[in-house]
Amino acid sequence: MKISIYATLAALSLALPAVAQEGDAAKGEKEFNKCKACHMVQAPDGTDIVKGGKTGPNLYGVVGRKIASVEGFKYGDGILEVAEKNPDMVWSEADLIEYVTDPKPWLVEKTGDSAAKTKMTFKLGKNQADVVAFLAQHSSDAGAEAAPAEGAAN
């Protein structure tokens, strides 16, 4: 009987992270207010979905987009190293959730460089999946996330 209970608890604990990543886009839109000091969400035709800053890249189409690929944006060395080491890697919802939670450990993991630096110092402490669900709504490639590059976890 105890084994059955432990097995059930183990199965539930493994299933929870998958469920936890399901975000609510409507809640994420509100939560994105914390992000708009640095980021905007602007469609290619110039339509502002969320007016915001230009310190960070435009996040329209970020889910499914290649890492560090917004033309004309000056990325930091750490994220450029990720893009260089993983030229086919795109932003998956899972990677974005991990990145916005704390960018530095994500960069360290993806580059293998414990000294990797990020220009993004903000850490989103909660509702990450909601924000990413909101961004996925404005990403035409969100359902077509590419397979991870060899040696890259996606």
XYZ file of N, CA and C in Angstrom:
462
model
N 0.818 -1.195 0.000
C 0.000 0.000 0.000
C 0.861 1.257 0.000
N 1.942 1.250 0.848
C 2.815 2.413 0.910
C 3.482 2.663 -0.441
N 3.863 1.607 -1.125
C 4.516 1.736 -2.425
C 3.567 2.403 -3.412
N 2.304 2.019 -3.370
C 1.304 2.605 -4.262
C 1.148 4.102 -4.006
N 1.135 4.494 -2.754
C 1.001 5.909 -2.398
C 2.225 6.682 -2.871
N 3.419 6.117 -2.627
C 4.649 6.779 -3.062
C 4.697 6.902 -4.581
N 4.271 5.877 -5.278
C 4.267 5.896 -6.747
C 3.314 6.967 -7.261
N 2.168 7.078 -6.639
C 1.192 8.096 -7.041
C 1.744 9.495 -6.792
N 2.350 9.711 -5.620
C 2.927 11.016 -5.306
C 4.064 11.362 -6.272
N 4.872 10.392 -6.602
C 5.975 10.622 -7.545
C 5.435 10.991 -8.919
N 4.417 10.287 -9.363
C 3.822 10.579 -10.672
C 3.222 11.986 -10.693
N 2.544 12.369 -9.619
C 1.970 13.708 -9.536
C 3.045 14.785 -9.527
N 4.117 14.547 -8.804
C 5.166 15.562 -8.735
C 5.846 15.731 -10.081
N 5.928 14.691 -10.877
C 6.504 14.803 -12.211
C 5.548 15.494 -13.170
N 4.258 15.338 -12.956
C 3.270 15.946 -13.842
C 3.068 17.425 -13.536
N 3.292 17.857 -12.314
C 3.040 19.244 -11.940
C 3.844 20.266 -12.747
N 5.148 20.070 -12.997
C 5.857 21.080 -13.785
C 5.241 21.292 -15.165
N 4.760 20.260 -15.795
C 4.143 20.410 -17.115
C 2.866 21.226 -17.009
N 2.073 20.981 -15.996
C 0.841 21.727 -15.802
C 1.164 23.167 -15.422
N 2.188 23.348 -14.604
C 2.545 24.680 -14.139
C 2.977 25.585 -15.283
N 3.469 25.021 -16.378
C 3.922 25.844 -17.489
C 2.772 26.332 -18.360
N 1.585 25.817 -18.153
C 0.425 26.307 -18.882
C 0.100 27.689 -18.340
N 0.251 28.699 -19.175
C 0.021 30.058 -18.701
C -1.318 30.621 -19.147
N -1.720 31.685 -18.513
C -2.949 32.407 -18.822
C -2.543 33.719 -19.500
N -2.786 33.821 -20.803
C -2.355 34.981 -21.586
C -2.977 36.283 -21.085
N -4.226 36.242 -20.644
C -4.875 37.459 -20.145
C -4.169 37.964 -18.887
N -3.839 37.049 -17.987
C -3.081 37.437 -16.787
C -1.685 37.907 -17.182
N -1.108 37.236 -18.185
C 0.233 37.594 -18.644
C 0.302 38.990 -19.235
N -0.778 39.411 -19.878
C -0.808 40.764 -20.440
C -0.687 41.803 -19.331
N -1.393 41.583 -18.229
C -1.287 42.485 -17.080
C 0.107 42.409 -16.463
N 0.614 41.190 -16.321
C 1.926 40.980 -15.712
C 3.036 41.597 -16.567
N 2.805 41.692 -17.875
C 3.803 42.254 -18.789
C 4.083 43.724 -18.478
N 3.218 44.375 -17.708
C 3.465 45.763 -17.307
C 4.834 45.916 -16.650
N 5.301 44.876 -15.979
C 6.625 44.907 -15.349
C 7.733 44.889 -16.397
N 7.443 44.391 -17.558
C 8.443 44.212 -18.614
C 8.515 45.412 -19.554
N 7.424 46.168 -19.633
C 7.349 47.212 -20.650
C 8.234 48.420 -20.367
N 8.836 48.487 -19.207
C 9.808 49.551 -18.966
C 10.990 49.393 -19.936
N 11.275 48.155 -20.320
C 12.407 47.875 -21.212
C 11.996 47.315 -22.568
N 10.869 46.625 -22.630
C 10.462 45.921 -23.854
C 9.129 46.426 -24.382
N 9.001 46.381 -25.691
C 7.725 46.651 -26.354
C 7.289 45.373 -27.055
N 6.035 45.358 -27.442
C 5.520 44.310 -28.319
C 4.894 45.085 -29.478
N 5.631 45.111 -30.595
C 5.204 45.882 -31.757
C 5.220 44.987 -32.990
N 4.072 44.897 -33.665
C 3.941 44.073 -34.872
C 4.822 44.633 -35.991
N 5.175 43.791 -36.952
C 6.017 44.242 -38.067
C 5.445 45.428 -38.842
N 4.124 45.587 -38.837
C 3.515 46.715 -39.553
C 3.534 48.011 -38.728
N 4.161 47.960 -37.533
C 4.274 49.148 -36.683
C 3.174 49.298 -35.660
N 2.204 48.383 -35.647
C 1.119 48.433 -34.670
C 1.659 48.101 -33.281
N 1.429 49.008 -32.346
C 1.851 48.762 -30.965
C 0.824 47.901 -30.262
N 1.241 46.742 -29.827
C 0.393 45.880 -29.010
C 0.576 46.302 -27.557
N 1.841 46.513 -27.183
C 2.182 47.090 -25.887
C 3.294 48.094 -26.146
N 3.002 49.367 -25.872
C 4.052 50.378 -25.988
C 5.007 50.167 -24.830
N 6.273 50.251 -25.131
C 7.248 50.045 -24.078
C 8.597 50.609 -24.451
N 9.564 50.286 -23.629
C 10.914 50.794 -23.808
C 11.671 50.097 -24.922
N 12.846 50.626 -25.187
C 13.707 50.070 -26.226
C 15.039 49.613 -25.649
N 15.120 49.529 -24.318
C 16.320 49.025 -23.678
C 16.502 47.554 -24.026
N 15.399 46.817 -24.091
C 15.394 45.417 -24.488
C 14.793 45.291 -25.876
N 14.980 44.148 -26.514
C 14.445 43.975 -27.870
C 12.921 43.901 -27.893
N 12.350 44.194 -29.049
C 10.924 44.032 -29.290
C 10.595 42.549 -29.103
N 9.571 42.247 -28.331
C 9.238 40.850 -28.045
C 8.129 40.294 -28.928
N 7.728 41.045 -29.944
C 6.757 40.497 -30.889
C 7.416 39.327 -31.621
N 6.757 38.188 -31.609
C 7.267 37.016 -32.317
C 8.407 36.301 -31.624
N 8.626 36.585 -30.344
C 9.779 36.010 -29.656
C 9.694 34.482 -29.535
N 8.519 33.938 -29.273
C 8.396 32.483 -29.143
C 8.541 31.869 -30.539
N 9.561 31.037 -30.694
C 9.847 30.429 -31.991
C 10.867 31.200 -32.811
N 11.320 32.339 -32.294
C 12.310 33.158 -33.002
C 13.714 32.738 -32.582
N 14.661 32.843 -33.495
C 16.055 32.531 -33.167
C 16.538 33.448 -32.049
N 17.375 32.883 -31.211
C 17.962 33.612 -30.091
C 18.768 34.804 -30.626
N 18.639 35.958 -29.982
C 19.433 37.159 -30.281
C 19.389 37.537 -31.761
N 18.177 37.597 -32.328
C 18.074 37.811 -33.773
C 17.291 39.051 -34.205
N 16.931 39.942 -33.275
C 16.230 41.159 -33.679
C 17.253 42.079 -34.343
N 17.004 42.344 -35.615
C 17.935 43.144 -36.394
C 18.084 44.539 -35.792
N 19.328 44.973 -35.673
C 19.615 46.312 -35.174
C 19.695 46.423 -33.660
N 19.325 45.355 -32.913
C 19.396 45.432 -31.453
C 20.794 45.017 -30.999
N 21.355 45.758 -30.045
C 22.694 45.473 -29.534
C 22.580 44.554 -28.315
N 22.753 43.254 -28.561
C 22.658 42.251 -27.502
C 23.934 42.202 -26.677
N 23.807 41.658 -25.472
C 24.958 41.451 -24.604
C 25.764 40.235 -25.051
N 26.985 40.156 -24.555
C 27.899 39.082 -24.949
C 27.378 37.693 -24.600
N 26.734 37.549 -23.442
C 26.258 36.228 -23.010
C 25.223 35.642 -23.957
N 24.229 36.424 -24.324
C 23.170 35.924 -25.201
C 23.710 35.725 -26.612
N 24.659 36.564 -27.024
C 25.295 36.376 -28.335
C 26.083 35.066 -28.374
N 26.701 34.721 -27.248
C 27.431 33.452 -27.173
C 26.475 32.263 -27.286
N 25.301 32.373 -26.655
C 24.300 31.306 -26.783
C 23.916 31.148 -28.248
N 23.651 32.258 -28.923
C 23.253 32.223 -30.334
C 24.368 31.648 -31.208
N 25.610 31.996 -30.904
C 26.749 31.509 -31.686
C 26.945 30.006 -31.496
N 26.822 29.537 -30.264
C 27.019 28.113 -29.974
C 25.844 27.256 -30.438
N 24.684 27.867 -30.584
C 23.457 27.160 -30.953
C 22.748 27.915 -32.069
N 23.313 27.944 -33.281
C 22.790 28.809 -34.344
C 21.353 28.503 -34.779
N 20.859 27.318 -34.511
C 19.491 26.968 -34.902
C 18.507 27.038 -33.738
N 18.978 27.421 -32.573
C 18.123 27.454 -31.384
C 17.133 28.612 -31.461
N 15.907 28.316 -31.106
C 14.866 29.339 -31.029
C 14.348 29.409 -29.598
N 13.705 30.520 -29.299
C 13.107 30.674 -27.979
C 11.899 29.760 -27.862
N 11.980 28.788 -26.996
C 10.821 27.953 -26.670
C 10.123 28.597 -25.469
N 8.898 28.206 -25.239
C 8.191 28.729 -24.066
C 8.928 28.337 -22.789
N 9.417 27.107 -22.733
C 10.128 26.641 -21.532
C 11.409 27.447 -21.306
N 12.160 27.710 -22.371
C 13.383 28.504 -22.220
C 13.066 29.932 -21.778
N 12.030 30.511 -22.339
C 11.655 31.876 -21.942
C 11.244 31.940 -20.480
N 10.487 30.951 -20.037
C 10.083 30.917 -18.629
C 11.315 30.865 -17.733
N 12.260 30.003 -18.095
C 13.487 29.874 -17.307
C 14.303 31.165 -17.374
N 14.403 31.747 -18.560
C 15.203 32.963 -18.749
C 14.644 34.147 -17.962
N 13.342 34.394 -18.043
C 12.781 35.553 -17.344
C 12.776 35.358 -15.837
N 12.828 34.112 -15.384
C 12.902 33.849 -13.949
C 14.236 34.342 -13.398
N 15.320 34.038 -14.120
C 16.654 34.500 -13.736
C 17.580 34.279 -14.930
N 17.880 35.329 -15.682
C 18.650 35.181 -16.919
C 20.053 34.604 -16.753
N 20.761 34.969 -15.706
C 22.162 34.553 -15.539
C 22.331 33.031 -15.508
N 21.619 32.286 -14.661
C 21.808 30.827 -14.659
C 21.461 30.187 -16.005
N 20.473 30.737 -16.709
C 20.116 30.214 -18.026
C 21.291 30.396 -18.982
N 21.900 31.573 -18.970
C 23.067 31.827 -19.827
C 24.227 30.912 -19.474
N 24.478 30.737 -18.184
C 25.566 29.855 -17.739
C 25.325 28.442 -18.246
N 24.087 27.957 -18.120
C 23.743 26.607 -18.579
C 23.931 26.471 -20.089
N 23.455 27.440 -20.844
C 23.489 27.340 -22.310
C 24.873 27.571 -22.894
N 25.715 28.367 -22.212
C 27.051 28.641 -22.735
C 28.111 27.729 -22.133
N 27.832 27.208 -20.952
C 28.844 26.436 -20.234
C 29.900 27.342 -19.613
N 29.637 28.629 -19.581
C 30.586 29.625 -19.076
C 30.041 30.222 -17.789
N 30.683 29.907 -16.666
C 30.188 30.394 -15.375
C 30.332 31.912 -15.242
N 31.104 32.533 -16.113
C 31.276 33.979 -16.083
C 30.371 34.692 -17.094
N 29.446 33.955 -17.718
C 28.538 34.563 -18.711
C 27.795 35.732 -18.080
N 27.661 36.804 -18.855
C 27.001 38.008 -18.339
C 25.754 38.303 -19.146
N 24.787 38.898 -18.456
C 23.540 39.283 -19.087
C 23.317 40.772 -18.913
N 22.718 41.372 -19.927
C 22.325 42.774 -19.811
C 20.974 42.881 -19.108
N 20.211 41.754 -19.081
C 18.895 41.760 -18.440
C 19.060 41.426 -16.960
N 18.937 42.429 -16.128
C 19.122 42.229 -14.692
C 17.812 41.942 -13.971
N 16.676 42.214 -14.616
C 15.365 41.984 -14.009
C 15.085 40.493 -13.916
N 14.504 40.083 -12.809
C 14.080 38.695 -12.602
C 12.587 38.705 -12.310
N 11.840 37.957 -13.087
C 10.398 37.865 -12.877
C 10.149 36.748 -11.874
N 9.720 37.116 -10.681
C 9.595 36.169 -9.581
C 8.365 35.283 -9.590
N 7.338 35.675 -10.339
C 6.128 34.857 -10.381
C 5.381 35.131 -11.678
N 4.465 34.251 -12.003
C 3.603 34.375 -13.184
C 4.360 34.374 -14.511
N 5.533 33.724 -14.524
C 6.339 33.662 -15.737
C 5.585 32.988 -16.880
N 4.908 31.895 -16.596
C 4.187 31.160 -17.643
C 3.069 32.012 -18.231
N 2.475 32.875 -17.419
C 1.425 33.762 -17.917
C 2.001 34.775 -18.906
N 3.141 35.370 -18.555
C 3.783 36.342 -19.445
C 4.173 35.664 -20.758
N 4.726 34.481 -20.678
C 5.143 33.769 -21.883
C 3.927 33.373 -22.727
N 2.825 33.015 -22.091
C 1.595 32.712 -22.833
C 1.109 33.954 -23.575
N 1.214 35.112 -22.943
C 0.860 36.374 -23.599
C 1.764 36.618 -24.811
N 3.063 36.414 -24.637
C 4.002 36.615 -25.747
C 3.761 35.598 -26.860
N 3.414 34.373 -26.493
C 3.145 33.331 -27.502
C 1.950 33.715 -28.373
N 0.986 34.424 -27.801
C -0.171 34.905 -28.569
C 0.255 35.806 -29.714
N 1.384 36.465 -29.539
C 1.887 37.417 -30.527
C 3.141 36.883 -31.213
N 3.178 35.570 -31.371
C 4.296 34.901 -32.019
C 3.745 33.881 -32.995
N 3.838 34.182 -34.273
C 3.270 33.274 -35.277
C 3.968 31.925 -35.311
N 5.225 31.868 -34.853
C 5.968 30.607 -34.863
C 5.889 29.864 -33.530
N 5.010 30.285 -32.642
C 4.954 29.692 -31.301
C 4.696 28.190 -31.341
N 3.909 27.716 -32.265
C 3.625 26.287 -32.336
C 4.648 25.522 -33.143
N 5.577 26.229 -33.788
C 6.549 25.589 -34.661
C 7.957 25.712 -34.120
N 8.098 25.528 -32.809
C 9.424 25.636 -32.203
C 10.326 24.582 -32.807
N 11.508 25.016 -33.233
C 12.453 24.111 -33.885
C 13.012 23.118 -32.874
N 13.488 22.019 -33.408
C 14.160 21.022 -32.560
C 15.421 21.648 -32.020
N 15.841 21.285 -30.807
C 17.032 21.885 -30.243
C 18.261 21.529 -31.074
N 19.191 22.478 -31.122
C 20.445 22.234 -31.813
C 21.211 21.164 -31.050
N 22.098 20.464 -31.732
C 22.870 19.414 -31.080
C 23.636 20.019 -29.910
N 23.524 19.398 -28.756
C 24.202 19.861 -27.577
C 23.434 20.936 -26.812
N 22.314 21.372 -27.325
C 21.537 22.410 -26.649
C 20.280 21.797 -26.047
N 19.973 22.239 -24.851
C 18.716 21.812 -24.236
C 17.678 22.863 -24.566
N 16.544 22.450 -25.017
C 15.509 23.418 -25.388
C 14.278 23.240 -24.575
